[in-house]
mmCIF file of C-alpha atoms in Angstrom:
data_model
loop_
_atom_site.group_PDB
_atom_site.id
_atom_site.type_symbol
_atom_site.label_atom_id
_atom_site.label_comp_id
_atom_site.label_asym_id
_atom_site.label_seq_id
_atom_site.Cartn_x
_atom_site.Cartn_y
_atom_site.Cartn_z
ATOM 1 C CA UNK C 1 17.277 2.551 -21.773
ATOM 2 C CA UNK C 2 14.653 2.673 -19.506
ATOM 3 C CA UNK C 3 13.878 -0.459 -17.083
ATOM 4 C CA UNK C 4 11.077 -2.450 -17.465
ATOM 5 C CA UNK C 5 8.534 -2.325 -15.188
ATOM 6 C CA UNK C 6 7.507 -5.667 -13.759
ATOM 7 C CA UNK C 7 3.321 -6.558 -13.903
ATOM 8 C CA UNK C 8 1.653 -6.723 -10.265
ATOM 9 C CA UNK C 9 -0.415 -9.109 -9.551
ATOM 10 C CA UNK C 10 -3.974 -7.340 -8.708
ATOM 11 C CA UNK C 11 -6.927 -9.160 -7.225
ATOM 12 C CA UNK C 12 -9.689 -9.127 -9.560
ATOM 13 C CA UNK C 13 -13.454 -7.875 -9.624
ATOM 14 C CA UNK C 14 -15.206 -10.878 -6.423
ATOM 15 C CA UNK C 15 -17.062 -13.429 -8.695
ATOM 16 C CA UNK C 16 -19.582 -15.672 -6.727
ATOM 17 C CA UNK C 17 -18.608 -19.063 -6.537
ATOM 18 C CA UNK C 18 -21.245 -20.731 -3.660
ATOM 19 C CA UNK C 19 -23.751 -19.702 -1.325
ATOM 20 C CA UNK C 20 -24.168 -21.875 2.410
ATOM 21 C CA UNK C 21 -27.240 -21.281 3.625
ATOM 22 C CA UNK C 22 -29.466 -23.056 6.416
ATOM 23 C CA UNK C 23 -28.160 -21.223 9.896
ATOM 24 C CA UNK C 24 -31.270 -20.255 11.806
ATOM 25 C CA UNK C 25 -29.632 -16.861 13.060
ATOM 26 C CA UNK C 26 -26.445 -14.404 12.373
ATOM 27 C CA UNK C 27 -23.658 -16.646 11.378
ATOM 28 C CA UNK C 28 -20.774 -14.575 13.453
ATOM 29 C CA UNK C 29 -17.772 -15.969 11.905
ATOM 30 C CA UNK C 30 -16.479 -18.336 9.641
ATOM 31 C CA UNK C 31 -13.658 -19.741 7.898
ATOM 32 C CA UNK C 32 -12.170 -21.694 5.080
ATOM 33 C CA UNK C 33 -10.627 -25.185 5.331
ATOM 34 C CA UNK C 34 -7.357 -24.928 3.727
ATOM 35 C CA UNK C 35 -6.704 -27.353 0.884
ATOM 36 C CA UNK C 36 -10.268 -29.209 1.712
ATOM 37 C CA UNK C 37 -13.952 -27.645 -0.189
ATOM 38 C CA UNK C 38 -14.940 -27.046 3.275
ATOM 39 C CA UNK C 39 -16.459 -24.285 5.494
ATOM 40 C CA UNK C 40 -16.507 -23.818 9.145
ATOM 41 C CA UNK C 41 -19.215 -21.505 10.925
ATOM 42 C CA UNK C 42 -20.184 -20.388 14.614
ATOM 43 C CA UNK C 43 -23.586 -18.822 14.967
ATOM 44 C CA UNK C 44 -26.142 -17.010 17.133
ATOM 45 C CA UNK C 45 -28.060 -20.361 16.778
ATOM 46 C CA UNK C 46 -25.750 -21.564 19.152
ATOM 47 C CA UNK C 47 -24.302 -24.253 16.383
ATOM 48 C CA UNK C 48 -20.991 -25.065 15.028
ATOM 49 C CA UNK C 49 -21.033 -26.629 12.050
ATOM 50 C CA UNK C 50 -18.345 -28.015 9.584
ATOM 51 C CA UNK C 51 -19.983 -27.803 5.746
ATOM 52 C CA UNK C 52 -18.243 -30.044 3.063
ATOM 53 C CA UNK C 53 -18.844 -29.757 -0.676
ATOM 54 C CA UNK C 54 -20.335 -32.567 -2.053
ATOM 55 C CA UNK C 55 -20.344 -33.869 -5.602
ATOM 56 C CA UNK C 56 -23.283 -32.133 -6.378
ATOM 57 C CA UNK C 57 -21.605 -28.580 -5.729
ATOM 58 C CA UNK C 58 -23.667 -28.059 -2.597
ATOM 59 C CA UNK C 59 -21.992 -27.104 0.984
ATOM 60 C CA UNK C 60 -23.662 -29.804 3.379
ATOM 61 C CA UNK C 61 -22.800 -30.149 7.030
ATOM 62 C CA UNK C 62 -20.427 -33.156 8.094
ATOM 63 C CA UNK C 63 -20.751 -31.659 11.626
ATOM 64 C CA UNK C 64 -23.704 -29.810 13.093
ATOM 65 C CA UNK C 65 -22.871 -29.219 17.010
ATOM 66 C CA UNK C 66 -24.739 -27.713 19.546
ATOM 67 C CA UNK C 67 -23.508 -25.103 22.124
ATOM 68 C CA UNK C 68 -25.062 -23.925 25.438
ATOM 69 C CA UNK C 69 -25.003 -20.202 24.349
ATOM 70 C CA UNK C 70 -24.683 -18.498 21.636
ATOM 71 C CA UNK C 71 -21.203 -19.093 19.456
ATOM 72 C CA UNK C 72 -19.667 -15.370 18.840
ATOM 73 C CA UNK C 73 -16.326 -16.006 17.404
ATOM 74 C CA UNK C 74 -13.836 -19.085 16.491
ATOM 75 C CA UNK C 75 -10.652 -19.392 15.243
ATOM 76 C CA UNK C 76 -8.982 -22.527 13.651
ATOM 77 C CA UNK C 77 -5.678 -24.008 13.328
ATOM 78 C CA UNK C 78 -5.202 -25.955 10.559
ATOM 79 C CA UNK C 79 -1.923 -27.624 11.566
ATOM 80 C CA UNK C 80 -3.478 -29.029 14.621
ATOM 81 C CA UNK C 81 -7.037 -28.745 13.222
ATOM 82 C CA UNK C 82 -7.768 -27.726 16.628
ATOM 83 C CA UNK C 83 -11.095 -25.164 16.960
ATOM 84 C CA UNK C 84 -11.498 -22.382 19.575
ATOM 85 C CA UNK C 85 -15.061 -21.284 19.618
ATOM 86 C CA UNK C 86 -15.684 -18.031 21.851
ATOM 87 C CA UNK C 87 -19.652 -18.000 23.260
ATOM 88 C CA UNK C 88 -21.864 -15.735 24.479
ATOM 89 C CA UNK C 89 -21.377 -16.882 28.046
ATOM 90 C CA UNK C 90 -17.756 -15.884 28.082
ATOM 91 C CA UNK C 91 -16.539 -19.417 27.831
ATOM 92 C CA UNK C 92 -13.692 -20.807 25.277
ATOM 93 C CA UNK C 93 -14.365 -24.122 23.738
ATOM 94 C CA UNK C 94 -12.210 -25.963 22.714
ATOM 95 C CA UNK C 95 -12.297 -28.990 19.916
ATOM 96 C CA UNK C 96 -10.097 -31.364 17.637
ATOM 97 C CA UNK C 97 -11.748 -32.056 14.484
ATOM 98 C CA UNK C 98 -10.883 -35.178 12.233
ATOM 99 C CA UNK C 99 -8.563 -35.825 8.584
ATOM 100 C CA UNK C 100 -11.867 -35.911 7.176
ATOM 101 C CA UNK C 101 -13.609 -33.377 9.493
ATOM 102 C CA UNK C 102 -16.423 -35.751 9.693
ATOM 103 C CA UNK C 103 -16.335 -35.577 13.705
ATOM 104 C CA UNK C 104 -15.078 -32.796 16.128
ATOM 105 C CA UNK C 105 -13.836 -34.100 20.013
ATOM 106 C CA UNK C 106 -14.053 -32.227 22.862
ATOM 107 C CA UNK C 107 -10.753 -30.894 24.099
ATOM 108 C CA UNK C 108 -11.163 -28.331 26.892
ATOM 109 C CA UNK C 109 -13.262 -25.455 28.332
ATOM 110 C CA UNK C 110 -11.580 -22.062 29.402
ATOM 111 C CA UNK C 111 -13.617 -19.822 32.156
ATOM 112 C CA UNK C 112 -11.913 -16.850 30.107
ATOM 113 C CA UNK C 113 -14.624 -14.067 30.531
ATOM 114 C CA UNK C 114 -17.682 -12.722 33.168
ATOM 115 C CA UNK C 115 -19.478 -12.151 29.685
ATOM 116 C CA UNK C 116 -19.552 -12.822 25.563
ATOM 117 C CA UNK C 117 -16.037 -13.091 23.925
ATOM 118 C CA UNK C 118 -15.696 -10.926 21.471
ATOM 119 C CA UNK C 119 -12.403 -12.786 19.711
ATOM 120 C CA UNK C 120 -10.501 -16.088 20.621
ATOM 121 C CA UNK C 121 -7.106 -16.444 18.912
ATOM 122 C CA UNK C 122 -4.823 -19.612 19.438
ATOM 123 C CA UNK C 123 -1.053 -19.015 18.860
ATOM 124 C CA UNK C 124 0.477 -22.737 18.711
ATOM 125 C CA UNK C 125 4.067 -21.327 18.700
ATOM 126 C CA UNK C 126 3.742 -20.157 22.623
ATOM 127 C CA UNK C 127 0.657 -22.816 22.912
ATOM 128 C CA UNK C 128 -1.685 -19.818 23.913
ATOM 129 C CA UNK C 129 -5.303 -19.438 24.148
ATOM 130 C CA UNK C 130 -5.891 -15.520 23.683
ATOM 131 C CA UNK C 131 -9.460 -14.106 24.006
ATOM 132 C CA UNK C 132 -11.380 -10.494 24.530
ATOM 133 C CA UNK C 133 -14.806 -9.872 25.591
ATOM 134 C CA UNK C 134 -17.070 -7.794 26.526
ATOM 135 C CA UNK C 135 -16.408 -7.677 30.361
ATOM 136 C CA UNK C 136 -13.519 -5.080 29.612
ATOM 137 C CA UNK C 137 -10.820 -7.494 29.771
ATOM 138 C CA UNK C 138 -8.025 -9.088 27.373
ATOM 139 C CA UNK C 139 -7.182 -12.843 29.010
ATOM 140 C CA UNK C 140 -4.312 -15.368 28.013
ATOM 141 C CA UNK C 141 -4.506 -18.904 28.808
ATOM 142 C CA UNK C 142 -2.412 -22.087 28.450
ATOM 143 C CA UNK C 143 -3.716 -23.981 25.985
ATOM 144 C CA UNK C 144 -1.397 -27.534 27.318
ATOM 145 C CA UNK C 145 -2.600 -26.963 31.220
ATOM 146 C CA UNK C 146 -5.790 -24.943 30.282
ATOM 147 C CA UNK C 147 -4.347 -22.812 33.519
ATOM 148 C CA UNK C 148 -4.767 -18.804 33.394
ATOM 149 C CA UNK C 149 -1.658 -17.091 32.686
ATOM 150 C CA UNK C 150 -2.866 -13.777 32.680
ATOM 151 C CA UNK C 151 -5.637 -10.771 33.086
ATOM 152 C CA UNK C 152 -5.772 -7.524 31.803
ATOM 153 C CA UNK C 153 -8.355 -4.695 32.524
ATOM 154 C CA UNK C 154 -9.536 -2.636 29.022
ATOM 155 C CA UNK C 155 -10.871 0.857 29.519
ATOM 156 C CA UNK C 156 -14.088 -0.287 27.689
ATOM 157 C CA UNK C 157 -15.255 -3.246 26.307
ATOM 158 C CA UNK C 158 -12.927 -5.087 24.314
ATOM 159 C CA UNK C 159 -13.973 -5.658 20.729
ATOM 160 C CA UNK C 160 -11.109 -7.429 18.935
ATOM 161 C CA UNK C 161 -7.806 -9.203 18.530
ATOM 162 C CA UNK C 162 -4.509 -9.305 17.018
ATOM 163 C CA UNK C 163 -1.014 -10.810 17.992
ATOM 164 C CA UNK C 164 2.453 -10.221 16.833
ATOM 165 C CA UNK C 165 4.607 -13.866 17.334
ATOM 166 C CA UNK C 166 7.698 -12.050 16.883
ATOM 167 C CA UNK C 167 7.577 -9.722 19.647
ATOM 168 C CA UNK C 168 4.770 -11.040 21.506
ATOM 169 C CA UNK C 169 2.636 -7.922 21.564
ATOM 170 C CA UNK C 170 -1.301 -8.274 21.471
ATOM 171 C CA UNK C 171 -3.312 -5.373 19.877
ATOM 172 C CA UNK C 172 -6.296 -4.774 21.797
ATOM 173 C CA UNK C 173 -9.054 -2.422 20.157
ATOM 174 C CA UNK C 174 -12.292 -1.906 22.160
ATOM 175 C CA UNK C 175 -15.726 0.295 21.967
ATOM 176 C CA UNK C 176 -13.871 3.602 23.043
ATOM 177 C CA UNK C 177 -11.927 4.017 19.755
ATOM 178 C CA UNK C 178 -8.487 3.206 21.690
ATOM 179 C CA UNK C 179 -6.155 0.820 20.587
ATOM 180 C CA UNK C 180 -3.757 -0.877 23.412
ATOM 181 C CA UNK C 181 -0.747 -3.092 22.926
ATOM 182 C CA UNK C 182 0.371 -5.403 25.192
ATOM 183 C CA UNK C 183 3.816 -7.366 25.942
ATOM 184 C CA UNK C 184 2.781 -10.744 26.910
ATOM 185 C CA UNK C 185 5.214 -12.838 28.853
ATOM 186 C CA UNK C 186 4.775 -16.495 30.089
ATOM 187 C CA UNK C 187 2.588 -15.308 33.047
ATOM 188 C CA UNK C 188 2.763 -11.456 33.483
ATOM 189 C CA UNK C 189 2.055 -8.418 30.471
ATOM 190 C CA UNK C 190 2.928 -4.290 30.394
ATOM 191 C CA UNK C 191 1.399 -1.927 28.391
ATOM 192 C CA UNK C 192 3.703 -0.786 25.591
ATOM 193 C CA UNK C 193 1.537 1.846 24.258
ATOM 194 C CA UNK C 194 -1.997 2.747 23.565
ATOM 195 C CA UNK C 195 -3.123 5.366 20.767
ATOM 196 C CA UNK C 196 -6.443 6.360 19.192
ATOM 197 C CA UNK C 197 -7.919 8.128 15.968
ATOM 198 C CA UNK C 198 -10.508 6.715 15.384
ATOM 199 C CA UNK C 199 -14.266 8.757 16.549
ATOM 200 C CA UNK C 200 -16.340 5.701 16.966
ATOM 201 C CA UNK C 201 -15.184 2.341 18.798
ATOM 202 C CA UNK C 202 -12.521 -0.562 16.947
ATOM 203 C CA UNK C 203 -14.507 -2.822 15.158
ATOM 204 C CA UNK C 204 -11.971 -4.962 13.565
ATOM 205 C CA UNK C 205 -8.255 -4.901 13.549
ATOM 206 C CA UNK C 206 -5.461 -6.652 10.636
ATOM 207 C CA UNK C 207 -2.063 -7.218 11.565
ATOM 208 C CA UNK C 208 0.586 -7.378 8.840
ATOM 209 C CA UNK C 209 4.095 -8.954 10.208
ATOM 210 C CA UNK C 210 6.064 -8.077 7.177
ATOM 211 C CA UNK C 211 5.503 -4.331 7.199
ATOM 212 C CA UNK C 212 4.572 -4.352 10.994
ATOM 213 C CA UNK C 213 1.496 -2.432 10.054
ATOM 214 C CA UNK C 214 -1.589 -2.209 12.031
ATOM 215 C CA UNK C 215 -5.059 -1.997 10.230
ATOM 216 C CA UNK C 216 -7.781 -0.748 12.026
ATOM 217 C CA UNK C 217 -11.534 -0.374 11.296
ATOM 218 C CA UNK C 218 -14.349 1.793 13.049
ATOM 219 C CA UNK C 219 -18.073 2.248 13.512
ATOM 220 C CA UNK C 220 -16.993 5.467 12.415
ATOM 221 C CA UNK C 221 -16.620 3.820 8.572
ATOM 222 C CA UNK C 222 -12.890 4.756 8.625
ATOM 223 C CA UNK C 223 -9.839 2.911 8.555
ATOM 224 C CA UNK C 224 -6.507 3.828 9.969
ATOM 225 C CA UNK C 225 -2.949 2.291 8.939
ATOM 226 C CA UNK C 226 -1.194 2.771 11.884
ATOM 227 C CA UNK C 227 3.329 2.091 11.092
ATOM 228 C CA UNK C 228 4.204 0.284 14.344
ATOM 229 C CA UNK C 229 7.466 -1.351 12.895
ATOM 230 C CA UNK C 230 8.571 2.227 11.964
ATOM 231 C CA UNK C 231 8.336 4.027 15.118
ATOM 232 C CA UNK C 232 7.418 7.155 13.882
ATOM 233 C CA UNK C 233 3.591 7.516 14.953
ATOM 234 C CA UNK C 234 2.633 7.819 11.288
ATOM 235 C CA UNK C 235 -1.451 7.034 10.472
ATOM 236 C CA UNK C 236 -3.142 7.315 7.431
ATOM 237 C CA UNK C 237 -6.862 7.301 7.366
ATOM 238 C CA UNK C 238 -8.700 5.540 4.628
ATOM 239 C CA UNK C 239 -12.512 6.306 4.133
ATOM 240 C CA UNK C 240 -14.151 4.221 1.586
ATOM 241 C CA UNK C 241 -17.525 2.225 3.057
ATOM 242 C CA UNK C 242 -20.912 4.334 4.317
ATOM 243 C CA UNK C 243 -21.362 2.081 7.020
ATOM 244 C CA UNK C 244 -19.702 0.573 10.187
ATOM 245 C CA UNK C 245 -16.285 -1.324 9.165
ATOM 246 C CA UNK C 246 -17.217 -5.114 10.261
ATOM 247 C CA UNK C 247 -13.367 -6.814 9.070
ATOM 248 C CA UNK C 248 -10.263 -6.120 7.630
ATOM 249 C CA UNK C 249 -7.329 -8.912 5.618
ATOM 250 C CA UNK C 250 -4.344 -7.996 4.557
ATOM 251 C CA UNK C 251 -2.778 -9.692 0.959
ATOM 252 C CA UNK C 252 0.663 -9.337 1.410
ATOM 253 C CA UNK C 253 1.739 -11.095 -1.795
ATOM 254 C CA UNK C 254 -0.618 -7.890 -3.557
ATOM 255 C CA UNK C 255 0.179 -5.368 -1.485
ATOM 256 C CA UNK C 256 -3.839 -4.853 -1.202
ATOM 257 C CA UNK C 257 -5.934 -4.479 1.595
ATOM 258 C CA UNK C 258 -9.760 -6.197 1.832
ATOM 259 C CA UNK C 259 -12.477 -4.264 3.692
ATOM 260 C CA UNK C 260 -15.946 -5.581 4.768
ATOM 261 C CA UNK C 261 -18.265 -3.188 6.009
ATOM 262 C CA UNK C 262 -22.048 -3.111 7.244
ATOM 263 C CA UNK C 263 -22.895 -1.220 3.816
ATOM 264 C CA UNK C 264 -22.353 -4.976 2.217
ATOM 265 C CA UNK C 265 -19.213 -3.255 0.510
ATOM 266 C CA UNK C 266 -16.091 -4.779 -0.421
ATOM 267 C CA UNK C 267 -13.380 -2.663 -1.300
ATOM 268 C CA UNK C 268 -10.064 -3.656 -2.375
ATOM 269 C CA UNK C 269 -7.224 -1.148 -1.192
ATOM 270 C CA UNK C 270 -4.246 -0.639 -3.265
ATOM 271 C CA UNK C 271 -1.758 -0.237 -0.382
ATOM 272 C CA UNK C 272 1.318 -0.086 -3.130
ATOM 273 C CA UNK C 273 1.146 3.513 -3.322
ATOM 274 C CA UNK C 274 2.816 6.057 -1.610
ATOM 275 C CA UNK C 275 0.132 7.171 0.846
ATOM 276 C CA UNK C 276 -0.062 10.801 2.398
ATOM 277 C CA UNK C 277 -1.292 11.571 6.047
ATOM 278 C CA UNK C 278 -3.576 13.748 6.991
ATOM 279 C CA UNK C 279 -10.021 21.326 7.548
ATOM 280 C CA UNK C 280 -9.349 21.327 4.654
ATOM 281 C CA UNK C 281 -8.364 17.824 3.706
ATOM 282 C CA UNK C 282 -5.599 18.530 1.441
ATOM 283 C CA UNK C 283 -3.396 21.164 2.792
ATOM 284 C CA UNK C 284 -4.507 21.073 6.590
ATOM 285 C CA UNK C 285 -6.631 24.230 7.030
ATOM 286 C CA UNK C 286 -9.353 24.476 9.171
ATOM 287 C CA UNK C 287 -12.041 25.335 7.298
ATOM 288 C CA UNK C 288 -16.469 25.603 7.487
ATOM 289 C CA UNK C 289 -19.239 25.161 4.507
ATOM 290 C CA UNK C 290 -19.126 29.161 4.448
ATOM 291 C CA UNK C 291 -15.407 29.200 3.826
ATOM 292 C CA UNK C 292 -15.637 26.992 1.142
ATOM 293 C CA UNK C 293 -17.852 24.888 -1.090
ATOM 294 C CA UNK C 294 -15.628 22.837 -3.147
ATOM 295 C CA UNK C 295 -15.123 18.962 -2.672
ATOM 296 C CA UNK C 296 -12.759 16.435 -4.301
ATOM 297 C CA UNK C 297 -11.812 13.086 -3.872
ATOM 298 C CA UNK C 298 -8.180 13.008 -3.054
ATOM 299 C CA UNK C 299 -7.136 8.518 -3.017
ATOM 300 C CA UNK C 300 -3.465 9.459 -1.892
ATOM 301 C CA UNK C 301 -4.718 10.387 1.198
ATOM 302 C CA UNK C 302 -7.465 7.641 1.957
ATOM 303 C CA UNK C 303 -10.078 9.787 1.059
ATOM 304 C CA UNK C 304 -12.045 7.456 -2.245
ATOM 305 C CA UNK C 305 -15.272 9.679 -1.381
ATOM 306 C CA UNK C 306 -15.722 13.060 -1.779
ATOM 307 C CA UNK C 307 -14.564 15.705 1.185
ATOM 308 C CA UNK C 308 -14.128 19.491 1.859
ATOM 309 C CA UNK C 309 -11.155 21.119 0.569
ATOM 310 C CA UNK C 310 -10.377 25.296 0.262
ATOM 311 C CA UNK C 311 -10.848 26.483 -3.412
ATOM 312 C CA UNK C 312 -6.914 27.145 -3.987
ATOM 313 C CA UNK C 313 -6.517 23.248 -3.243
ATOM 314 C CA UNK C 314 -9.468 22.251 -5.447
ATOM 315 C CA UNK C 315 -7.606 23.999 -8.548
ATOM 316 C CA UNK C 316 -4.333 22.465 -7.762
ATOM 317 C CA UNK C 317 -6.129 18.823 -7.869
ATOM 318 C CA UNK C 318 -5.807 16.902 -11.478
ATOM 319 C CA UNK C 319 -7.317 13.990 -12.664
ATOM 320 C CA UNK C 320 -4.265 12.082 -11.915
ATOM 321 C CA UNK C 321 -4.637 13.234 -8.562
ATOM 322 C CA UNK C 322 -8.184 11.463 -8.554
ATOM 323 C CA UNK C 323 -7.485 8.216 -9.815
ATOM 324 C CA UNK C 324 -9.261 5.763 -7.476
ATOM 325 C CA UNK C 325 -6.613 3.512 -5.530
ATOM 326 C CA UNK C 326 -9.532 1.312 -4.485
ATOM 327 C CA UNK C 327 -11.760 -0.894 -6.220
ATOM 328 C CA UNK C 328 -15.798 -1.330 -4.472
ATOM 329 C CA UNK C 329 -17.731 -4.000 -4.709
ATOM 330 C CA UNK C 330 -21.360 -5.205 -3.918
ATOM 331 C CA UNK C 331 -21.787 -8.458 -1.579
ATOM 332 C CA UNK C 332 -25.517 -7.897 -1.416
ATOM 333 C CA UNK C 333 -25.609 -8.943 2.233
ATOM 334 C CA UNK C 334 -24.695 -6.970 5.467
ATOM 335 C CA UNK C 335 -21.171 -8.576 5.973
ATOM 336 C CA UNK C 336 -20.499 -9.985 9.744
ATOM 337 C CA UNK C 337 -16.704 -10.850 9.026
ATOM 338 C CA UNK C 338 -14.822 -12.254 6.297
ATOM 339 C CA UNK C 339 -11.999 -14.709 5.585
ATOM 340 C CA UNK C 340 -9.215 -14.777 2.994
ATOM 341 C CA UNK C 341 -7.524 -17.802 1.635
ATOM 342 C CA UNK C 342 -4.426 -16.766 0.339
ATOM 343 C CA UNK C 343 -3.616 -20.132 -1.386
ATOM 344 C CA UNK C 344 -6.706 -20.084 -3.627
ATOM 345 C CA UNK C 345 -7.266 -16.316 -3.468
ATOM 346 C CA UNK C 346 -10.851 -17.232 -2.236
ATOM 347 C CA UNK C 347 -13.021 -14.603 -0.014
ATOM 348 C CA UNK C 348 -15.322 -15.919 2.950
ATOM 349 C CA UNK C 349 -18.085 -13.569 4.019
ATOM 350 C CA UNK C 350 -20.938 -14.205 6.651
ATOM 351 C CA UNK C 351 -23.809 -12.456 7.304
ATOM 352 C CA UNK C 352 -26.569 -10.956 9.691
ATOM 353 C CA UNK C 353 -28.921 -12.649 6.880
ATOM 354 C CA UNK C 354 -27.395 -16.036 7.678
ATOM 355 C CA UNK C 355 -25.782 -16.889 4.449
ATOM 356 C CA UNK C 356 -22.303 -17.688 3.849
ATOM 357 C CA UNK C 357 -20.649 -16.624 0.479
ATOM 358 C CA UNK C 358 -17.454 -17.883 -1.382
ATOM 359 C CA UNK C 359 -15.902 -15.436 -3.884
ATOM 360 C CA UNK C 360 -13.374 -15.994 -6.483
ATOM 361 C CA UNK C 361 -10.881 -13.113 -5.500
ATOM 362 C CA UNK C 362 -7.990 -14.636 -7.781
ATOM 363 C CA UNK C 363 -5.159 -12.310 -8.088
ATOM 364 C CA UNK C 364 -4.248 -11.721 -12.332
ATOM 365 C CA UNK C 365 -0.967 -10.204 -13.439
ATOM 366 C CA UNK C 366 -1.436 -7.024 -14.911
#
């Protein structure tokens, strides 16, 4: 008798649930309160503000905080409900909002960067303050003493941020394409490795501890799943948004992969299929326009748009073989960045048009 296969939860089709409006400029990042109706945004207006649902279903700030420059990224820890807030000036800023976020309090100010910070993550196991900017450099700070613990030099400008708790390594993506990862120790870091595939510079990286897989996304509108955990250099490119790719999350508990992109896509990656890697695009051939016409969609191997294969491949490709593994979606604004609750299954996405939007992305068993 043949076993039963179990349903998968999927996340479903985005359904809007509220619109935040009333920044004066690009709202650069945000983020979801957990288990509060709450919002918090940085912007190009220089403000930080806290928005709380109200009974009349409207998002209204309980905090509305001024910076000297321009507020590029943030990143919030809920346990602590302490805020890091990158700005344009290459400061970190950092505050300690209320139980009721009704009132945010000054904490501390790192000198992290010569110019904007690009990300700002706070890891509260190792009490570190990690940040990238835009003066081609990756610092660490303490976060108790607010004393430097460490520098290092990127080969362009560094563009974003991710960090592994387990091992301590920090992913470091910046405007050449490259990718570097770090070992961070208490007051010293080595390079481990660096690698690139991408053609246009990192634009947003998602780490996933469970796998130990490394998501990145490009100006070049590609994505690359890079298997760091399994040691074997493998990289599978996923091409599924006609713009720049602006952020990346990572469901675990779906198996499914969320991409934002400058084309105001969202696209929902089924990552629980066996993936191939990767001219033409199915066997490996180097091929030209004159050497063949034909073009397929081939999902096993990222590609959800139509490329160049050689006519022998083209005939060997079934229907099956085309079935989508990715689901697009319209946000109708240029997306920023984006935020995932897990909990709720609810979808932050901000901006260049200033408006915050809250989707339902509830996962149903299917």
């Amino acid at each position: 008798m043949a076993a039963e296969s179990k349903p998968r939860a999927r996340i479903r089709r985005p359904v809007l649930l509220s619109k935040i409006e009333g920044s004066q400029d690009v709202v650069n990042m945000a983020a979801i309160i957990p288990k509060e109706d709450g919002v918090i945004s940085v912007s190009e207006d220089r403000t930080i503000r806290v928005w709380i649902k109200r009974d009349s279903g409207q998002y209204w700030p309980s905090v509305y905080h001024s910076m000297p420059s321009s507020c590029s990224s943030m990143s919030f820890n809920p346990e602590t409900r302490r805020l890091s807030v990158g700005l344009d000036s290459g400061t970190v800023s950092e505050f300690i909002l209320s139980e009721d976020y009704n009132k945010m309090t000054s904490a501390k100010s790192y000198l992290a960067h010569q110019s904007r910070v690009t990300m700002v993550l706070f890891v509260l196991e190792m009490e570190w303050v990690l940040s990238t900017g835009q003066d081609k450099s990756f610092t660490w700070h303490c976060s108790e003493s607010g004393r430097r613990l460490g520098t290092h030099r990127t080969s362009a400008c560094a563009s974003c941020l991710q960090f592994d708790i387990e091992t301590r390594h920090a992913f470091v993506g910046d405007y050449s394409g490259q990718v570097t990862i770090l070992k961070l120790e208490q007051d010293n870091c080595s390079v481990v490795t660096t690698f690139k595939g991408h053609s246009g510079s990192i634009t947003a990286l998602c780490w996933d501890p469970v796998q130990r897989t490394l998501f990145s996304g490009s100006s070049d509108h590609c994505i690359i799943m890079w298997d760091i955990g399994g040691r074997k250099g493998t990289a599978i490119e996923l091409q599924g948004h006609n713009d720049k790719v602006q952020s990346l999350c990572y469901a675990h508990h779906t198996r499914q992969l969320i991409s934002c992109g400058a084309d105001g896509g969202i696209v929902v990656w089924n990552m629980d299929v066996k993936r191939q890697e990767h001219h033409c695009r199915k066997c490996g051939k180097a091929l030209c326009g004159k050497c063949s016409s034909k073009r397929s969609s081939i999902p096993l191997m990222g590609f959800e748009f139509e490329v160049r294969v050689c006519d022998g491949c083209f005939e060997s490709i079934t229907d099956e073989d085309r079935a989508p593994t990715a689901t697009f979606h319209d946000s109708k604004h240029h997306v920023v960045h984006m935020h995932y609750d897990v909990t709720r299954g609810w979808l932050l996405t901000s901006g260049n048009d200033r408006i915050i939007k809250l989707w339902d992305m509830t996962p149903v068993v299917s």
